[in-house]
mmCIF file of C-alpha atoms and ligand atoms in Angstrom:
data_model
loop_
_atom_site.group_PDB
_atom_site.id
_atom_site.type_symbol
_atom_site.label_atom_id
_atom_site.label_comp_id
_atom_site.label_asym_id
_atom_site.label_seq_id
_atom_site.Cartn_x
_atom_site.Cartn_y
_atom_site.Cartn_z
ATOM 1 C CA UNK A 1 -41.339 -32.315 -49.196
ATOM 2 C CA UNK A 2 -39.658 -35.589 -48.833
ATOM 3 C CA UNK A 3 -36.407 -34.174 -49.856
ATOM 4 C CA UNK A 4 -36.920 -31.272 -47.197
ATOM 5 C CA UNK A 5 -37.464 -33.832 -44.553
ATOM 6 C CA UNK A 6 -34.207 -35.581 -45.519
ATOM 7 C CA UNK A 7 -32.149 -32.443 -45.450
ATOM 8 C CA UNK A 8 -33.868 -31.757 -41.922
ATOM 9 C CA UNK A 9 -32.959 -35.165 -40.663
ATOM 10 C CA UNK A 10 -29.353 -34.754 -42.209
ATOM 11 C CA UNK A 11 -28.795 -31.402 -40.356
ATOM 12 C CA UNK A 12 -30.369 -32.799 -37.292
ATOM 13 C CA UNK A 13 -27.794 -35.955 -37.107
ATOM 14 C CA UNK A 14 -25.025 -33.378 -38.079
ATOM 15 C CA UNK A 15 -25.926 -31.165 -35.171
ATOM 16 C CA UNK A 16 -26.113 -34.269 -32.761
ATOM 17 C CA UNK A 17 -22.733 -35.453 -33.948
ATOM 18 C CA UNK A 18 -21.204 -31.968 -33.465
ATOM 19 C CA UNK A 19 -22.829 -31.723 -29.901
ATOM 20 C CA UNK A 20 -21.464 -35.254 -29.008
ATOM 21 C CA UNK A 21 -18.039 -34.539 -30.518
ATOM 22 C CA UNK A 22 -17.892 -31.060 -28.452
ATOM 23 C CA UNK A 23 -18.973 -33.145 -25.350
ATOM 24 C CA UNK A 24 -16.225 -35.729 -25.828
ATOM 25 C CA UNK A 25 -13.841 -32.919 -26.389
ATOM 26 C CA UNK A 26 -14.766 -31.144 -23.247
ATOM 27 C CA UNK A 27 -14.516 -34.422 -21.420
ATOM 28 C CA UNK A 28 -11.232 -35.068 -22.497
ATOM 29 C CA UNK A 29 -10.305 -31.538 -21.453
ATOM 30 C CA UNK A 30 -11.649 -32.214 -18.066
ATOM 31 C CA UNK A 31 -9.840 -35.498 -17.801
ATOM 32 C CA UNK A 32 -6.678 -33.820 -18.407
ATOM 33 C CA UNK A 33 -7.500 -31.336 -15.679
ATOM 34 C CA UNK A 34 -8.148 -34.394 -13.406
ATOM 35 C CA UNK A 35 -5.021 -36.001 -13.972
ATOM 36 C CA UNK A 36 -2.949 -32.828 -13.845
ATOM 37 C CA UNK A 37 -4.568 -32.365 -10.236
ATOM 38 C CA UNK A 38 -4.006 -35.988 -9.025
ATOM 39 C CA UNK A 39 -0.315 -36.192 -10.553
ATOM 40 C CA UNK A 40 0.648 -32.569 -9.484
ATOM 41 C CA UNK A 41 2.128 -32.421 -6.250
ATOM 42 C CA UNK A 42 0.314 -30.953 -3.443
ATOM 43 C CA UNK A 43 1.785 -27.944 -1.497
ATOM 44 C CA UNK A 44 3.965 -28.791 1.560
ATOM 45 C CA UNK A 45 4.699 -27.261 4.813
ATOM 46 C CA UNK A 46 7.735 -28.423 6.844
ATOM 47 C CA UNK A 47 7.410 -27.581 10.396
ATOM 48 C CA UNK A 48 10.997 -27.326 12.097
ATOM 49 C CA UNK A 49 10.818 -27.085 15.904
ATOM 50 C CA UNK A 50 14.134 -25.606 17.313
ATOM 51 C CA UNK A 51 15.567 -25.964 20.793
ATOM 52 C CA UNK A 52 14.764 -29.578 21.727
ATOM 53 C CA UNK A 53 17.749 -31.136 24.065
ATOM 54 C CA UNK A 54 16.769 -29.498 27.355
ATOM 55 C CA UNK A 55 13.468 -31.132 28.174
ATOM 56 C CA UNK A 56 11.712 -27.798 27.605
ATOM 57 C CA UNK A 57 8.281 -26.710 27.844
ATOM 58 C CA UNK A 58 6.247 -28.376 25.076
ATOM 59 C CA UNK A 59 8.588 -31.148 24.197
ATOM 60 C CA UNK A 60 6.286 -34.151 24.378
ATOM 61 C CA UNK A 61 3.115 -32.089 22.916
ATOM 62 C CA UNK A 62 5.337 -31.014 20.094
ATOM 63 C CA UNK A 63 6.218 -34.579 19.264
ATOM 64 C CA UNK A 64 2.444 -35.915 19.512
ATOM 65 C CA UNK A 65 0.855 -33.070 17.306
ATOM 66 C CA UNK A 66 -0.110 -35.682 14.907
ATOM 67 C CA UNK A 67 1.722 -34.386 11.914
ATOM 68 C CA UNK A 68 5.237 -34.950 10.926
ATOM 69 C CA UNK A 69 7.652 -32.474 12.125
ATOM 70 C CA UNK A 70 11.428 -31.945 12.120
ATOM 71 C CA UNK A 71 13.071 -31.708 15.546
ATOM 72 C CA UNK A 72 16.072 -29.422 15.644
ATOM 73 C CA UNK A 73 17.863 -30.694 18.499
ATOM 74 C CA UNK A 74 20.752 -28.866 20.566
ATOM 75 C CA UNK A 75 23.786 -31.056 21.449
ATOM 76 C CA UNK A 76 25.448 -31.783 24.764
ATOM 77 C CA UNK A 77 22.305 -30.833 26.684
ATOM 78 C CA UNK A 78 20.607 -33.101 29.417
ATOM 79 C CA UNK A 79 18.017 -34.510 27.008
ATOM 80 C CA UNK A 80 19.724 -34.214 23.598
ATOM 81 C CA UNK A 81 20.128 -37.725 22.764
ATOM 82 C CA UNK A 82 16.812 -38.717 24.306
ATOM 83 C CA UNK A 83 14.915 -36.071 22.573
ATOM 84 C CA UNK A 84 16.517 -37.168 19.199
ATOM 85 C CA UNK A 85 15.656 -40.634 19.745
ATOM 86 C CA UNK A 86 12.062 -40.052 20.870
ATOM 87 C CA UNK A 87 11.570 -37.750 17.773
ATOM 88 C CA UNK A 88 13.204 -40.536 15.571
ATOM 89 C CA UNK A 89 11.050 -43.388 16.926
ATOM 90 C CA UNK A 90 7.806 -41.213 16.394
ATOM 91 C CA UNK A 91 8.649 -40.986 12.760
ATOM 92 C CA UNK A 92 9.822 -37.186 12.804
ATOM 93 C CA UNK A 93 12.787 -35.769 11.192
ATOM 94 C CA UNK A 94 15.811 -34.934 13.429
ATOM 95 C CA UNK A 95 18.366 -32.246 12.508
ATOM 96 C CA UNK A 96 21.337 -30.712 14.597
ATOM 97 C CA UNK A 97 20.501 -27.384 15.952
ATOM 98 C CA UNK A 98 23.800 -26.111 16.105
ATOM 99 C CA UNK A 99 24.673 -23.042 18.426
ATOM 100 C CA UNK A 100 26.552 -20.425 16.511
ATOM 101 C CA UNK A 101 27.903 -17.167 18.113
ATOM 102 C CA UNK A 102 25.452 -14.162 17.737
ATOM 103 C CA UNK A 103 26.405 -10.304 17.256
ATOM 104 C CA UNK A 104 24.803 -9.687 20.592
ATOM 105 C CA UNK A 105 24.656 -11.698 23.889
ATOM 106 C CA UNK A 106 26.949 -13.726 25.775
ATOM 107 C CA UNK A 107 28.851 -16.748 24.351
ATOM 108 C CA UNK A 108 27.496 -18.745 27.575
ATOM 109 C CA UNK A 109 24.170 -18.480 25.891
ATOM 110 C CA UNK A 110 25.121 -20.830 23.428
ATOM 111 C CA UNK A 111 25.265 -23.827 25.811
ATOM 112 C CA UNK A 112 28.013 -26.402 25.938
ATOM 113 C CA UNK A 113 30.570 -26.382 23.115
ATOM 114 C CA UNK A 114 28.943 -23.634 20.930
ATOM 115 C CA UNK A 115 30.645 -22.547 17.609
ATOM 116 C CA UNK A 116 32.475 -19.086 18.142
ATOM 117 C CA UNK A 117 34.313 -17.186 15.516
ATOM 118 C CA UNK A 118 37.596 -17.441 17.666
ATOM 119 C CA UNK A 119 37.774 -21.257 17.289
ATOM 120 C CA UNK A 120 40.260 -22.970 14.933
ATOM 121 C CA UNK A 121 38.872 -24.950 11.989
ATOM 122 C CA UNK A 122 39.807 -28.147 13.655
ATOM 123 C CA UNK A 123 38.038 -27.633 16.806
ATOM 124 C CA UNK A 124 34.888 -26.310 14.956
ATOM 125 C CA UNK A 125 34.899 -29.760 13.094
ATOM 126 C CA UNK A 126 35.479 -31.807 16.218
ATOM 127 C CA UNK A 127 32.493 -30.146 17.884
ATOM 128 C CA UNK A 128 30.140 -30.528 15.060
ATOM 129 C CA UNK A 129 31.185 -34.124 14.380
ATOM 130 C CA UNK A 130 30.827 -35.008 18.154
ATOM 131 C CA UNK A 131 27.200 -33.385 17.894
ATOM 132 C CA UNK A 132 26.253 -35.477 14.864
ATOM 133 C CA UNK A 133 27.345 -38.592 16.498
ATOM 134 C CA UNK A 134 25.541 -37.683 19.744
ATOM 135 C CA UNK A 135 22.255 -37.318 17.982
ATOM 136 C CA UNK A 136 22.529 -40.293 15.884
ATOM 137 C CA UNK A 137 19.806 -39.937 13.654
ATOM 138 C CA UNK A 138 20.350 -36.424 12.097
ATOM 139 C CA UNK A 139 19.903 -35.697 8.542
ATOM 140 C CA UNK A 140 20.781 -32.019 8.485
ATOM 141 C CA UNK A 141 21.824 -29.012 10.517
ATOM 142 C CA UNK A 142 20.333 -25.615 11.247
ATOM 143 C CA UNK A 143 21.804 -22.603 13.078
ATOM 144 C CA UNK A 144 20.600 -21.498 16.758
ATOM 145 C CA UNK A 145 21.430 -17.725 16.831
ATOM 146 C CA UNK A 146 24.486 -17.265 14.742
ATOM 147 C CA UNK A 147 24.147 -13.849 13.327
ATOM 148 C CA UNK A 148 27.901 -13.334 13.762
ATOM 149 C CA UNK A 149 29.189 -16.835 13.084
ATOM 150 C CA UNK A 150 27.129 -17.168 9.879
ATOM 151 C CA UNK A 151 28.696 -14.296 8.338
ATOM 152 C CA UNK A 152 32.160 -15.540 8.725
ATOM 153 C CA UNK A 153 33.047 -17.751 5.739
ATOM 154 C CA UNK A 154 35.777 -19.821 7.419
ATOM 155 C CA UNK A 155 33.477 -20.707 10.270
ATOM 156 C CA UNK A 156 30.828 -21.710 7.799
ATOM 157 C CA UNK A 157 33.129 -23.523 5.723
ATOM 158 C CA UNK A 158 34.388 -25.726 8.553
ATOM 159 C CA UNK A 159 30.806 -26.537 10.009
ATOM 160 C CA UNK A 160 29.839 -27.407 6.408
ATOM 161 C CA UNK A 161 32.767 -29.716 5.859
ATOM 162 C CA UNK A 162 31.272 -31.870 8.665
ATOM 163 C CA UNK A 163 27.850 -31.608 6.819
ATOM 164 C CA UNK A 164 29.327 -32.831 3.518
ATOM 165 C CA UNK A 165 31.202 -35.794 5.194
ATOM 166 C CA UNK A 166 28.003 -36.942 6.785
ATOM 167 C CA UNK A 167 25.753 -36.337 3.668
ATOM 168 C CA UNK A 168 23.736 -33.923 5.672
ATOM 169 C CA UNK A 169 21.492 -30.856 4.390
ATOM 170 C CA UNK A 170 21.628 -27.497 5.804
ATOM 171 C CA UNK A 171 18.811 -25.458 6.648
ATOM 172 C CA UNK A 172 19.563 -21.736 7.038
ATOM 173 C CA UNK A 173 17.707 -20.119 10.043
ATOM 174 C CA UNK A 174 18.513 -16.820 8.371
ATOM 175 C CA UNK A 175 19.476 -14.909 11.537
ATOM 176 C CA UNK A 176 21.790 -12.542 9.423
ATOM 177 C CA UNK A 177 21.035 -11.677 5.663
ATOM 178 C CA UNK A 178 24.779 -11.807 5.249
ATOM 179 C CA UNK A 179 24.813 -15.315 5.809
ATOM 180 C CA UNK A 180 27.723 -17.270 3.707
ATOM 181 C CA UNK A 181 25.743 -20.603 3.874
ATOM 182 C CA UNK A 182 24.206 -20.483 0.468
ATOM 183 C CA UNK A 183 27.510 -19.790 -1.293
ATOM 184 C CA UNK A 184 29.462 -22.330 0.677
ATOM 185 C CA UNK A 185 26.810 -25.050 0.302
ATOM 186 C CA UNK A 186 27.027 -24.583 -3.500
ATOM 187 C CA UNK A 187 30.840 -24.818 -3.455
ATOM 188 C CA UNK A 188 30.988 -28.202 -1.499
ATOM 189 C CA UNK A 189 27.490 -29.615 -3.102
ATOM 190 C CA UNK A 190 25.303 -29.802 -0.170
ATOM 191 C CA UNK A 191 21.474 -29.310 -0.400
ATOM 192 C CA UNK A 192 20.908 -25.829 0.983
ATOM 193 C CA UNK A 193 17.483 -24.708 2.364
ATOM 194 C CA UNK A 194 15.869 -21.635 3.821
ATOM 195 C CA UNK A 195 13.650 -20.768 6.461
ATOM 196 C CA UNK A 196 10.701 -18.923 5.101
ATOM 197 C CA UNK A 197 8.940 -17.824 8.300
ATOM 198 C CA UNK A 198 9.514 -17.929 12.194
ATOM 199 C CA UNK A 199 6.177 -18.846 13.702
ATOM 200 C CA UNK A 200 6.439 -17.578 17.208
ATOM 201 C CA UNK A 201 8.795 -14.337 17.461
ATOM 202 C CA UNK A 202 5.597 -13.173 19.201
ATOM 203 C CA UNK A 203 4.745 -15.382 21.562
ATOM 204 C CA UNK A 204 0.807 -15.297 21.226
ATOM 205 C CA UNK A 205 -1.411 -17.695 19.651
ATOM 206 C CA UNK A 206 -2.937 -14.947 17.202
ATOM 207 C CA UNK A 207 0.400 -14.037 15.809
ATOM 208 C CA UNK A 208 1.356 -17.740 15.333
ATOM 209 C CA UNK A 209 -1.778 -18.564 13.701
ATOM 210 C CA UNK A 210 -1.269 -15.779 11.222
ATOM 211 C CA UNK A 211 2.349 -16.833 10.573
ATOM 212 C CA UNK A 212 0.776 -20.316 9.645
ATOM 213 C CA UNK A 213 -1.873 -18.724 7.233
ATOM 214 C CA UNK A 214 1.061 -16.939 5.611
ATOM 215 C CA UNK A 215 3.029 -20.357 5.376
ATOM 216 C CA UNK A 216 -0.136 -21.928 3.715
ATOM 217 C CA UNK A 217 -0.146 -19.160 1.172
ATOM 218 C CA UNK A 218 3.621 -19.352 0.348
ATOM 219 C CA UNK A 219 3.391 -23.122 0.168
ATOM 220 C CA UNK A 220 0.466 -22.732 -2.418
ATOM 221 C CA UNK A 221 2.457 -20.233 -4.235
ATOM 222 C CA UNK A 222 5.740 -21.882 -4.404
ATOM 223 C CA UNK A 223 5.115 -25.456 -3.753
ATOM 224 C CA UNK A 224 6.402 -25.618 -0.062
ATOM 225 C CA UNK A 225 7.101 -23.476 3.005
ATOM 226 C CA UNK A 226 9.522 -24.039 5.796
ATOM 227 C CA UNK A 227 8.657 -22.658 9.124
ATOM 228 C CA UNK A 228 10.615 -22.616 12.343
ATOM 229 C CA UNK A 229 8.998 -22.764 15.649
ATOM 230 C CA UNK A 230 10.348 -23.484 19.316
ATOM 231 C CA UNK A 231 9.856 -25.477 22.392
ATOM 232 C CA UNK A 232 10.667 -23.644 25.492
ATOM 233 C CA UNK A 233 10.116 -20.146 26.598
ATOM 234 C CA UNK A 234 10.070 -18.670 22.885
ATOM 235 C CA UNK A 235 7.137 -20.890 21.807
ATOM 236 C CA UNK A 236 6.222 -24.156 23.715
ATOM 237 C CA UNK A 237 2.693 -24.510 24.690
ATOM 238 C CA UNK A 238 1.650 -21.507 22.784
ATOM 239 C CA UNK A 239 3.045 -22.803 19.543
ATOM 240 C CA UNK A 240 1.412 -26.011 20.095
ATOM 241 C CA UNK A 241 -1.978 -24.558 20.720
ATOM 242 C CA UNK A 242 -1.749 -22.564 17.475
ATOM 243 C CA UNK A 243 -0.639 -25.489 15.443
ATOM 244 C CA UNK A 244 -3.447 -27.551 16.635
ATOM 245 C CA UNK A 245 -5.844 -24.745 15.891
ATOM 246 C CA UNK A 246 -4.600 -24.446 12.301
ATOM 247 C CA UNK A 247 -3.573 -27.845 11.116
ATOM 248 C CA UNK A 248 -6.988 -29.222 9.816
ATOM 249 C CA UNK A 249 -7.903 -26.104 7.986
ATOM 250 C CA UNK A 250 -4.616 -25.949 6.346
ATOM 251 C CA UNK A 251 -4.971 -29.631 5.404
ATOM 252 C CA UNK A 252 -8.351 -28.757 3.990
ATOM 253 C CA UNK A 253 -6.693 -26.392 1.655
ATOM 254 C CA UNK A 254 -4.726 -29.376 0.258
ATOM 255 C CA UNK A 255 -1.590 -28.780 2.082
ATOM 256 C CA UNK A 256 0.416 -31.798 3.366
ATOM 257 C CA UNK A 257 2.676 -31.608 6.373
ATOM 258 C CA UNK A 258 6.002 -33.137 5.787
ATOM 259 C CA UNK A 259 9.716 -33.383 7.242
ATOM 260 C CA UNK A 260 12.567 -31.448 5.856
ATOM 261 C CA UNK A 261 13.938 -34.391 4.171
ATOM 262 C CA UNK A 262 10.654 -34.807 2.175
ATOM 263 C CA UNK A 263 11.186 -30.969 1.132
ATOM 264 C CA UNK A 264 14.812 -31.987 -0.166
ATOM 265 C CA UNK A 265 13.461 -34.930 -1.816
ATOM 266 C CA UNK A 266 10.564 -33.330 -3.578
HETATM 267 ZN ZN1 ZN B 1 17.262 -21.971 18.689
#
């Protein structure tokens, strides 16, 4: 009887030890999961807003959204340097929104000193260099339109030589699937990024909110998403409204809003 009792206690303490051991292992496992979550990077969305520089509708609202954005400013326009300065002072990213010749439409739609395929290399470089100087705070370039010019390797090379000299990244707005930017960026050793989604190709809140949901899914899947919206008639106040409606729910999903530069450095 005594021996039986001893055996019973032995078994009991053995089981207890096993349970404690299992518990500790589980706890450890949980801790590993915890640390992976705290150390792992949160998914990021960079909101790039095109067409600043002309005091367009939504300019101030966009700069006061309460999240960091990247202002893509067109050069040589009435409020180009003022918009770049305002965005920079508010802690936003600033890039040059370079007008480049489209397949369709008039060259005059590009605004002053746009990049057209008939220009010699030197003139292209001068225009881009002057634009970079005018906007002072730029850390990158993206293309405004450009479905024709972005296919032209010579033109793209001339633009990107200036990016290289000024240590700027290039964001391809992807207005053509035949763009030479990726190839030329890797040849010249320039950071190349691509737009994932346009927010406001349809100028209504429901569509823009859907695009923001898609951006959230992309960010969770690949770590980040780059979206492009607009001030002015292409988006403006509608885009501001949709962003305001969506910012908190995206943040609730663990998504962080960042400038394009932070995507480059991630
Ligand atoms: Zn544009």
